[in-house]
mmCIF file of C-alpha atoms and ligand atoms in Angstrom:
data_model
loop_
_atom_site.group_PDB
_atom_site.id
_atom_site.type_symbol
_atom_site.label_atom_id
_atom_site.label_comp_id
_atom_site.label_asym_id
_atom_site.label_seq_id
_atom_site.Cartn_x
_atom_site.Cartn_y
_atom_site.Cartn_z
ATOM 1 C CA MET A 332 3.873 16.859 -13.114
ATOM 2 C CA TYR A 333 5.441 15.471 -10.128
ATOM 3 C CA ASN A 334 8.220 16.951 -7.874
ATOM 4 C CA ARG A 335 10.940 14.941 -6.913
ATOM 5 C CA ARG A 336 11.546 14.845 -3.276
ATOM 6 C CA LYS A 337 14.424 12.564 -3.559
ATOM 7 C CA PHE A 338 16.704 10.710 -5.840
ATOM 8 C CA ILE A 339 18.275 7.694 -4.840
ATOM 9 C CA LYS A 340 21.009 6.248 -6.792
ATOM 10 C CA ILE A 341 20.371 2.656 -7.544
ATOM 11 C CA SER A 342 23.891 1.065 -6.906
ATOM 12 C CA ALA A 343 23.839 2.811 -3.402
ATOM 13 C CA ALA A 344 20.367 1.422 -2.658
ATOM 14 C CA GLY A 345 21.224 -2.163 -2.458
ATOM 15 C CA ALA A 346 19.403 -2.963 -5.829
ATOM 16 C CA SER A 347 21.855 -5.475 -7.795
ATOM 17 C CA LEU A 348 23.900 -3.789 -10.456
ATOM 18 C CA ALA A 349 24.636 -7.134 -11.881
ATOM 19 C CA ALA A 350 21.031 -7.903 -12.240
ATOM 20 C CA LEU A 351 20.432 -4.644 -13.705
ATOM 21 C CA SER A 352 23.093 -4.574 -16.358
ATOM 22 C CA SER A 353 22.478 -8.159 -17.467
ATOM 23 C CA TYR A 354 19.131 -6.654 -19.204
ATOM 24 C CA ALA A 355 21.664 -4.345 -21.148
ATOM 25 C CA PHE A 356 24.105 -7.027 -21.781
ATOM 26 C CA GLY A 357 21.345 -9.703 -22.917
ATOM 27 C CA LYS A 358 22.452 -12.106 -19.961
ATOM 28 C CA SER A 359 19.105 -12.303 -18.514
ATOM 29 C CA SER A 360 17.087 -15.407 -18.971
ATOM 30 C CA ILE A 361 14.087 -12.972 -19.887
ATOM 31 C CA LEU A 362 15.292 -11.747 -23.203
ATOM 32 C CA ASN A 363 14.454 -8.318 -24.334
ATOM 33 C CA PRO A 364 12.031 -6.996 -21.532
ATOM 34 C CA PRO A 365 9.960 -4.192 -22.931
ATOM 35 C CA PRO A 366 11.365 -0.758 -22.266
ATOM 36 C CA GLY A 367 10.880 0.641 -18.845
ATOM 37 C CA PHE A 368 10.317 -2.694 -17.502
ATOM 38 C CA PRO A 369 10.281 -4.169 -14.927
ATOM 39 C CA ILE A 370 8.981 -1.229 -12.838
ATOM 40 C CA VAL A 371 7.788 -0.992 -9.171
ATOM 41 C CA ILE A 372 5.771 1.948 -7.285
ATOM 42 C CA SER A 373 4.351 2.359 -4.028
ATOM 43 C CA THR A 374 2.875 4.569 -1.533
ATOM 44 C CA TRP A 375 4.489 7.065 0.738
ATOM 45 C CA ASP A 376 8.383 7.573 1.420
ATOM 46 C CA PHE A 377 8.478 3.992 3.241
ATOM 47 C CA GLY A 378 7.845 2.907 -0.329
ATOM 48 C CA ILE A 379 11.637 3.363 -1.078
ATOM 49 C CA VAL A 380 12.975 0.876 0.737
ATOM 50 C CA ALA A 381 10.010 -1.661 -0.096
ATOM 51 C CA ASN A 382 10.651 -0.937 -3.802
ATOM 52 C CA GLN A 383 14.375 -1.778 -3.265
ATOM 53 C CA GLU A 384 13.335 -5.214 -1.950
ATOM 54 C CA ALA A 385 10.750 -5.756 -4.699
ATOM 55 C CA TRP A 386 13.674 -4.932 -7.126
ATOM 56 C CA LYS A 387 15.720 -7.768 -6.167
ATOM 57 C CA THR A 388 13.194 -10.055 -7.546
ATOM 58 C CA LEU A 389 12.000 -8.086 -10.429
ATOM 59 C CA SER A 390 15.807 -7.541 -11.724
ATOM 60 C CA ALA A 391 16.526 -11.096 -11.551
ATOM 61 C CA GLY A 392 13.669 -11.915 -13.772
ATOM 62 C CA GLY A 393 11.145 -12.780 -11.069
ATOM 63 C CA ARG A 394 7.643 -12.646 -10.968
ATOM 64 C CA ALA A 395 5.875 -9.344 -10.179
ATOM 65 C CA LEU A 396 3.861 -11.088 -7.336
ATOM 66 C CA ASP A 397 6.656 -12.539 -5.491
ATOM 67 C CA ALA A 398 8.313 -8.742 -5.623
ATOM 68 C CA VAL A 399 5.056 -7.062 -4.376
ATOM 69 C CA GLU A 400 4.783 -9.521 -1.629
ATOM 70 C CA ALA A 401 8.487 -9.393 -0.436
ATOM 71 C CA GLY A 402 8.498 -5.530 -0.859
ATOM 72 C CA VAL A 403 5.677 -4.972 1.357
ATOM 73 C CA LYS A 404 7.157 -7.047 4.012
ATOM 74 C CA ILE A 405 9.746 -4.263 4.590
ATOM 75 C CA PRO A 406 7.383 -1.844 6.067
ATOM 76 C CA GLU A 407 5.483 -4.664 7.790
ATOM 77 C CA ALA A 408 8.444 -5.777 9.737
ATOM 78 C CA ASP A 409 9.534 -2.145 10.680
ATOM 79 C CA MET A 410 9.386 -1.608 14.431
ATOM 80 C CA LYS A 411 9.176 2.212 13.576
ATOM 81 C CA ASN A 412 6.304 1.761 11.448
ATOM 82 C CA HIS A 413 3.189 2.586 13.385
ATOM 83 C CA THR A 414 0.809 2.287 10.260
ATOM 84 C CA VAL A 415 1.484 -0.841 9.011
ATOM 85 C CA GLY A 416 2.493 -4.619 10.077
ATOM 86 C CA ARG A 417 3.759 -5.638 13.246
ATOM 87 C CA ALA A 418 4.489 -2.691 14.875
ATOM 88 C CA GLY A 419 0.972 -0.839 13.969
ATOM 89 C CA TYR A 420 -0.857 0.986 16.655
ATOM 90 C CA PRO A 421 -3.774 -0.858 18.191
ATOM 91 C CA ASP A 422 -7.545 -0.440 18.222
ATOM 92 C CA ARG A 423 -9.228 1.445 20.815
ATOM 93 C CA ASP A 424 -9.254 -1.661 22.854
ATOM 94 C CA GLY A 425 -5.447 -2.466 22.543
ATOM 95 C CA HIS A 426 -5.492 -5.032 19.800
ATOM 96 C CA VAL A 427 -3.262 -4.786 16.726
ATOM 97 C CA THR A 428 -5.679 -5.933 13.900
ATOM 98 C CA LEU A 429 -3.994 -5.906 10.516
ATOM 99 C CA ASP A 430 -5.448 -5.732 7.042
ATOM 100 C CA ALA A 431 -3.827 -6.799 3.637
ATOM 101 C CA CYS A 432 -4.490 -7.940 0.351
ATOM 102 C CA ILE A 433 -2.666 -9.352 -2.758
ATOM 103 C CA MET A 434 -3.806 -9.399 -6.551
ATOM 104 C CA ASP A 435 -1.749 -11.312 -9.514
ATOM 105 C CA GLU A 436 -1.871 -11.146 -13.154
ATOM 106 C CA PHE A 437 -4.533 -14.103 -13.351
ATOM 107 C CA GLY A 438 -7.009 -12.054 -11.736
ATOM 108 C CA ASN A 439 -6.395 -14.236 -8.485
ATOM 109 C CA CYS A 440 -6.768 -12.417 -5.198
ATOM 110 C CA GLY A 441 -6.404 -12.955 -1.234
ATOM 111 C CA SER A 442 -7.250 -10.868 1.800
ATOM 112 C CA VAL A 443 -7.000 -10.962 5.516
ATOM 113 C CA ALA A 444 -8.937 -8.665 7.364
ATOM 114 C CA ALA A 445 -8.647 -7.690 11.384
ATOM 115 C CA ILE A 446 -6.074 -10.364 11.618
ATOM 116 C CA GLU A 447 -4.480 -10.563 15.001
ATOM 117 C CA ASN A 448 -0.595 -11.871 16.373
ATOM 118 C CA ILE A 449 0.557 -12.349 13.057
ATOM 119 C CA ALA A 450 3.118 -10.212 11.899
ATOM 120 C CA HIS A 451 3.108 -10.718 8.027
ATOM 121 C CA PRO A 452 -0.604 -10.476 6.818
ATOM 122 C CA ILE A 453 0.487 -9.782 3.450
ATOM 123 C CA SER A 454 2.096 -13.522 3.265
ATOM 124 C CA VAL A 455 -1.338 -15.000 4.960
ATOM 125 C CA ALA A 456 -3.429 -13.164 2.107
ATOM 126 C CA ARG A 457 -1.379 -14.771 -0.521
ATOM 127 C CA LEU A 458 -2.086 -18.209 1.067
ATOM 128 C CA VAL A 459 -5.610 -17.429 1.005
ATOM 129 C CA MET A 460 -5.436 -16.876 -2.516
ATOM 130 C CA GLU A 461 -3.338 -19.826 -3.110
ATOM 131 C CA LYS A 462 -4.584 -22.504 -0.694
ATOM 132 C CA THR A 463 -8.301 -21.859 -0.241
ATOM 133 C CA PRO A 464 -11.410 -21.667 -2.337
ATOM 134 C CA HIS A 465 -12.046 -18.256 -0.765
ATOM 135 C CA VAL A 466 -10.882 -14.442 -1.199
ATOM 136 C CA MET A 467 -10.840 -13.349 2.221
ATOM 137 C CA LEU A 468 -10.688 -14.293 5.835
ATOM 138 C CA VAL A 469 -11.156 -12.353 8.876
ATOM 139 C CA GLY A 470 -10.433 -12.138 12.381
ATOM 140 C CA ASP A 471 -9.931 -15.264 14.505
ATOM 141 C CA GLY A 472 -10.445 -17.434 11.235
ATOM 142 C CA ALA A 473 -7.768 -15.256 9.727
ATOM 143 C CA THR A 474 -5.280 -16.128 12.700
ATOM 144 C CA GLN A 475 -6.362 -19.761 12.937
ATOM 145 C CA PHE A 476 -5.438 -20.395 9.003
ATOM 146 C CA ALA A 477 -2.382 -18.295 9.537
ATOM 147 C CA VAL A 478 -1.187 -20.858 12.341
ATOM 148 C CA GLU A 479 -2.247 -23.767 10.205
ATOM 149 C CA GLN A 480 0.061 -22.684 7.598
ATOM 150 C CA GLY A 481 3.047 -22.334 10.258
ATOM 151 C CA PHE A 482 3.080 -18.527 11.046
ATOM 152 C CA LYS A 483 4.047 -17.878 14.351
ATOM 153 C CA LYS A 484 1.408 -16.228 17.005
ATOM 154 C CA GLU A 485 3.144 -13.185 18.250
ATOM 155 C CA ASN A 486 2.133 -10.392 20.487
ATOM 156 C CA LEU A 487 2.139 -7.459 18.399
ATOM 157 C CA LEU A 488 1.513 -4.657 20.990
ATOM 158 C CA THR A 489 5.035 -3.224 21.300
ATOM 159 C CA PRO A 490 5.893 -0.988 24.303
ATOM 160 C CA GLU A 491 5.951 2.037 22.491
ATOM 161 C CA SER A 492 2.455 1.438 20.636
ATOM 162 C CA GLU A 493 1.293 0.559 24.154
ATOM 163 C CA LYS A 494 2.292 3.805 25.451
ATOM 164 C CA ALA A 495 0.646 5.683 22.605
ATOM 165 C CA TRP A 496 -2.763 3.664 23.636
ATOM 166 C CA LYS A 497 -2.437 4.722 27.041
ATOM 167 C CA GLU A 498 -1.781 8.077 26.129
ATOM 168 C CA TRP A 499 -4.687 8.210 23.610
ATOM 169 C CA LEU A 500 -6.654 6.768 26.349
ATOM 170 C CA LYS A 501 -6.551 9.501 28.530
ATOM 171 C CA THR A 502 -8.864 11.718 26.003
ATOM 172 C CA ALA A 503 -10.166 8.888 23.823
ATOM 173 C CA LYS A 504 -10.531 11.130 20.910
ATOM 174 C CA TYR A 505 -10.628 9.744 17.428
ATOM 175 C CA SER A 506 -9.047 12.015 15.116
ATOM 176 C CA PRO A 507 -6.961 10.590 12.331
ATOM 177 C CA VAL A 508 -4.214 12.995 11.310
ATOM 178 C CA MET A 509 -3.604 13.525 7.708
ATOM 179 C CA ASN A 510 -0.152 12.344 5.548
ATOM 180 C CA ILE A 511 1.127 10.956 9.071
ATOM 181 C CA GLU A 512 3.971 8.814 7.367
ATOM 182 C CA ASN A 513 5.588 12.081 6.558
ATOM 183 C CA LYS A 514 5.488 12.849 10.492
ATOM 184 C CA GLN A 515 5.527 9.633 12.215
ATOM 185 C CA HIS A 516 8.774 10.377 14.149
ATOM 186 C CA ALA A 517 7.309 13.678 15.397
ATOM 187 C CA PRO A 518 7.210 13.725 19.282
ATOM 188 C CA GLY A 519 3.945 13.389 20.725
ATOM 189 C CA ASN A 520 2.291 12.097 17.424
ATOM 190 C CA GLN A 521 -0.126 9.388 18.128
ATOM 191 C CA TYR A 522 -3.003 9.541 15.723
ATOM 192 C CA ASN A 523 -2.002 8.072 12.787
ATOM 193 C CA HIS A 524 -2.929 5.871 9.582
ATOM 194 C CA ASP A 525 -1.470 5.079 6.264
ATOM 195 C CA THR A 526 -0.901 1.981 3.977
ATOM 196 C CA ILE A 527 1.776 0.640 1.713
ATOM 197 C CA GLY A 528 0.353 -0.100 -1.606
ATOM 198 C CA MET A 529 2.611 -1.662 -4.078
ATOM 199 C CA LEU A 530 2.184 -2.441 -7.992
ATOM 200 C CA ALA A 531 4.582 -4.042 -10.277
ATOM 201 C CA ILE A 532 5.248 -4.970 -13.709
ATOM 202 C CA ASP A 533 7.614 -7.783 -14.098
ATOM 203 C CA ALA A 534 9.972 -8.251 -17.127
ATOM 204 C CA LYS A 535 7.390 -10.317 -18.775
ATOM 205 C CA GLY A 536 5.102 -7.442 -18.776
ATOM 206 C CA ASN A 537 2.567 -8.983 -16.082
ATOM 207 C CA ILE A 538 1.257 -6.901 -13.072
ATOM 208 C CA SER A 539 0.482 -7.846 -9.600
ATOM 209 C CA GLY A 540 -0.246 -5.611 -6.450
ATOM 210 C CA ALA A 541 -0.208 -5.638 -2.749
ATOM 211 C CA CYS A 542 -1.645 -3.655 0.075
ATOM 212 C CA THR A 543 -1.001 -3.783 3.829
ATOM 213 C CA THR A 544 -1.756 -1.762 6.764
ATOM 214 C CA SER A 545 -2.772 -1.606 10.196
ATOM 215 C CA GLY A 546 -5.313 0.849 9.652
ATOM 216 C CA MET A 547 -6.492 3.792 11.487
ATOM 217 C CA ALA A 548 -4.885 3.963 14.878
ATOM 218 C CA PHE A 549 -7.541 3.423 17.895
ATOM 219 C CA LYS A 550 -10.119 2.345 15.460
ATOM 220 C CA LEU A 551 -13.277 0.603 16.905
ATOM 221 C CA HIS A 552 -12.410 -2.926 17.183
ATOM 222 C CA GLY A 553 -13.376 -4.906 14.519
ATOM 223 C CA ARG A 554 -13.149 -1.858 11.874
ATOM 224 C CA VAL A 555 -11.705 -2.854 8.602
ATOM 225 C CA GLY A 556 -10.581 -0.070 6.147
ATOM 226 C CA ASP A 557 -10.360 -0.248 2.262
ATOM 227 C CA SER A 558 -6.775 -1.873 2.156
ATOM 228 C CA PRO A 559 -7.873 -5.548 2.290
ATOM 229 C CA ILE A 560 -10.869 -5.196 0.197
ATOM 230 C CA ILE A 561 -10.353 -5.752 -3.592
ATOM 231 C CA GLY A 562 -11.513 -3.386 -5.757
ATOM 232 C CA ALA A 563 -11.381 -0.565 -2.842
ATOM 233 C CA GLY A 564 -7.488 -0.471 -1.635
ATOM 234 C CA LEU A 565 -6.298 -2.525 -4.541
ATOM 235 C CA TYR A 566 -7.140 -3.834 -7.977
ATOM 236 C CA VAL A 567 -5.100 -5.244 -11.082
ATOM 237 C CA ASP A 568 -6.287 -6.039 -14.261
ATOM 238 C CA ASN A 569 -3.485 -7.490 -16.287
ATOM 239 C CA GLU A 570 -4.906 -6.255 -19.563
ATOM 240 C CA VAL A 571 -5.076 -2.559 -18.187
ATOM 241 C CA GLY A 572 -3.021 -1.748 -15.115
ATOM 242 C CA GLY A 573 -3.305 -1.566 -11.399
ATOM 243 C CA ALA A 574 -4.296 0.892 -8.768
ATOM 244 C CA THR A 575 -4.050 1.225 -5.059
ATOM 245 C CA SER A 576 -5.046 3.549 -2.439
ATOM 246 C CA THR A 577 -4.276 5.234 1.054
ATOM 247 C CA GLY A 578 -6.014 7.560 3.362
ATOM 248 C CA VAL A 579 -9.397 7.306 5.111
ATOM 249 C CA GLY A 580 -10.574 3.889 3.994
ATOM 250 C CA GLU A 581 -14.452 4.436 4.441
ATOM 251 C CA GLU A 582 -14.377 6.896 1.682
ATOM 252 C CA VAL A 583 -12.581 4.776 -0.805
ATOM 253 C CA ILE A 584 -14.755 2.052 0.167
ATOM 254 C CA ARG A 585 -17.674 3.953 -0.845
ATOM 255 C CA ASN A 586 -16.487 4.821 -4.134
ATOM 256 C CA VAL A 587 -14.770 1.257 -4.796
ATOM 257 C CA GLY A 588 -11.801 3.457 -5.410
ATOM 258 C CA SER A 589 -9.153 1.274 -7.085
ATOM 259 C CA PHE A 590 -11.316 -0.537 -9.007
ATOM 260 C CA LEU A 591 -12.545 2.907 -10.530
ATOM 261 C CA VAL A 592 -9.410 3.915 -11.232
ATOM 262 C CA VAL A 593 -8.826 0.848 -13.457
ATOM 263 C CA GLU A 594 -11.776 1.102 -15.006
ATOM 264 C CA LEU A 595 -10.930 4.680 -16.069
ATOM 265 C CA MET A 596 -7.684 3.589 -17.222
ATOM 266 C CA ARG A 597 -9.584 0.881 -19.420
ATOM 267 C CA GLN A 598 -11.739 3.778 -20.786
ATOM 268 C CA GLY A 599 -8.033 5.532 -22.001
ATOM 269 C CA TYR A 600 -7.792 7.774 -19.095
ATOM 270 C CA SER A 601 -3.862 8.342 -17.943
ATOM 271 C CA PRO A 602 -3.058 6.792 -14.541
ATOM 272 C CA GLU A 603 -2.858 10.473 -13.190
ATOM 273 C CA ASP A 604 -6.306 11.588 -14.552
ATOM 274 C CA ALA A 605 -7.843 8.368 -13.561
ATOM 275 C CA CYS A 606 -6.357 8.907 -10.180
ATOM 276 C CA LYS A 607 -7.938 12.424 -10.117
ATOM 277 C CA GLU A 608 -11.319 11.169 -11.361
ATOM 278 C CA ALA A 609 -11.462 8.675 -8.484
ATOM 279 C CA VAL A 610 -10.476 11.634 -5.766
ATOM 280 C CA LYS A 611 -12.863 14.165 -7.815
ATOM 281 C CA ARG A 612 -15.772 11.324 -7.118
ATOM 282 C CA ILE A 613 -15.057 11.074 -3.239
ATOM 283 C CA ILE A 614 -15.052 14.815 -2.904
ATOM 284 C CA LYS A 615 -18.401 15.107 -5.014
ATOM 285 C CA LYS A 616 -20.127 12.933 -2.731
ATOM 286 C CA LYS A 617 -18.868 14.294 0.585
ATOM 287 C CA PRO A 618 -17.438 17.699 0.029
ATOM 288 C CA GLN A 619 -17.565 18.484 3.624
ATOM 289 C CA THR A 620 -15.543 15.207 4.820
ATOM 290 C CA ALA A 621 -13.440 15.620 2.149
ATOM 291 C CA LYS A 622 -12.028 19.006 3.461
ATOM 292 C CA ASP A 623 -10.505 17.596 6.583
ATOM 293 C CA ILE A 624 -9.361 13.817 5.270
ATOM 294 C CA GLN A 625 -6.593 12.262 3.268
ATOM 295 C CA VAL A 626 -7.092 9.932 0.245
ATOM 296 C CA GLY A 627 -4.453 9.331 -2.307
ATOM 297 C CA PHE A 628 -4.613 6.756 -5.360
ATOM 298 C CA LEU A 629 -1.652 5.507 -7.003
ATOM 299 C CA ALA A 630 -1.727 3.751 -10.654
ATOM 300 C CA ILE A 631 0.402 1.982 -13.195
ATOM 301 C CA ASN A 632 -1.122 1.205 -16.599
ATOM 302 C CA LYS A 633 -0.199 -1.853 -18.978
ATOM 303 C CA LYS A 634 2.563 0.441 -20.602
ATOM 304 C CA GLY A 635 4.374 1.240 -17.336
ATOM 305 C CA GLU A 636 2.945 4.628 -17.278
ATOM 306 C CA TYR A 637 2.530 5.889 -13.648
ATOM 307 C CA GLY A 638 0.789 8.469 -11.842
ATOM 308 C CA ALA A 639 -0.952 9.817 -8.530
ATOM 309 C CA TYR A 640 -3.336 12.178 -7.237
ATOM 310 C CA ALA A 641 -4.623 13.049 -3.542
ATOM 311 C CA ILE A 642 -7.321 15.186 -2.059
ATOM 312 C CA GLN A 643 -4.592 16.994 0.142
ATOM 313 C CA PRO A 644 -1.039 18.147 -0.405
ATOM 314 C CA GLY A 645 1.624 15.775 1.187
ATOM 315 C CA PHE A 646 1.250 12.555 -0.373
ATOM 316 C CA SER A 647 4.056 10.646 -1.722
ATOM 317 C CA PHE A 648 5.228 7.802 -3.721
ATOM 318 C CA ALA A 649 8.405 5.853 -4.781
ATOM 319 C CA VAL A 650 9.219 4.430 -8.192
ATOM 320 C CA CYS A 651 12.056 2.164 -8.910
ATOM 321 C CA ASN A 652 13.097 0.785 -12.451
ATOM 322 C CA ALA A 653 16.318 0.024 -14.257
ATOM 323 C CA GLU A 654 16.971 3.758 -14.572
ATOM 324 C CA LYS A 655 15.813 5.300 -11.386
ATOM 325 C CA GLN A 656 15.008 5.387 -7.924
ATOM 326 C CA ASP A 657 12.759 8.411 -7.041
ATOM 327 C CA LEU A 658 10.380 9.767 -4.334
ATOM 328 C CA LEU A 659 7.969 11.763 -6.053
ATOM 329 C CA VAL A 660 5.022 13.992 -4.626
ATOM 330 C CA PRO A 661 2.287 14.816 -6.827
ATOM 331 C CA GLY A 662 2.528 18.391 -8.197
ATOM 332 C CA LYS A 663 -1.262 18.904 -7.935
ATOM 333 C CA SER A 664 -3.866 17.638 -5.408
ATOM 334 C CA PHE A 665 -7.567 18.810 -5.244
ATOM 335 C CA TYR A 666 -6.784 21.216 -2.424
HETATM 336 N N1 LIG B 1212 -6.537 3.043 3.979
HETATM 337 C C1 LIG B 1212 -6.090 2.691 5.518
HETATM 338 C C2 LIG B 1212 -7.153 2.373 6.332
HETATM 339 O O1 LIG B 1212 -8.519 3.157 5.957
HETATM 340 C C3 LIG B 1212 -5.208 3.593 6.262
HETATM 341 C C4 LIG B 1212 -4.529 4.703 5.478
HETATM 342 O O2 LIG B 1212 -3.909 4.263 4.310
HETATM 343 O O3 LIG B 1212 -4.086 5.619 5.875
HETATM 344 O O4 LIG B 1212 -7.429 1.341 7.075
#
């Protein structure tokens, strides 16, 4: 059961109506896409605009991989977004370090962790996947690779982020706030985390996913969360479906959350039940910790059915296909 927080008319949202109707009238180069496809889902309210961007690729018959990369670049570029990408809050030493990963329908994957001075870590992750024999590059090595690939080195610490960091330094208390994405414009708010995880199925029925974040604000320098870890923050198996996560990454890593969700779907769980089971696993292992943190999972199966579940209320996700654009809130959470 999901409650609809917002319904956005697709025509008003910038998705191409011509491209949408081309399926109906058989003008698309992709003939007879399965019903409900293409589809894209992503975490939090900022998933709406990210989905709109991904939809441009999907509705034109493009590949899910291209769609998810383009989609998550929108929150990565958003200067008001302090939990993802170039305007992300720094670590406790004032470094903006970003984490991202991407996975395609063939099981290829690429990842960067704790990368600095590069505004679009998701695109670097894709190049790690496509141009190297490796899966993951971290820190200076990731930045060096990005520069070699033509990315521009930039100072990502915005005046606003610097101000928030200096304010935080006054007490230097590490206390992540839950569901911050929904509150991030609240005055005085400075502790935050959230991630965009996106999963798409293209008109050919192929699944890809992307996940990108600045992680926990004011984290220890060098801290890496779940988001760039394949199997934790993101996992895709083109035979089964895909899953992604948001929330306190340490708990997701401990339970290899997204892999768990996909494996549960393989066993026949619905996307929502698989997400719920993964949440329960986290709570069972650390009931005391779980009471005060947020973790949310979002999943889609091969049929295009999707679902989500979170420890706490407040999690939202965005869905976009030819019929609708919705922002949904899971009707249930563990607490
Ligand atoms: N999962 C992210 C991390 O731990 C943060 C979040 O999604 O809230 O880095």
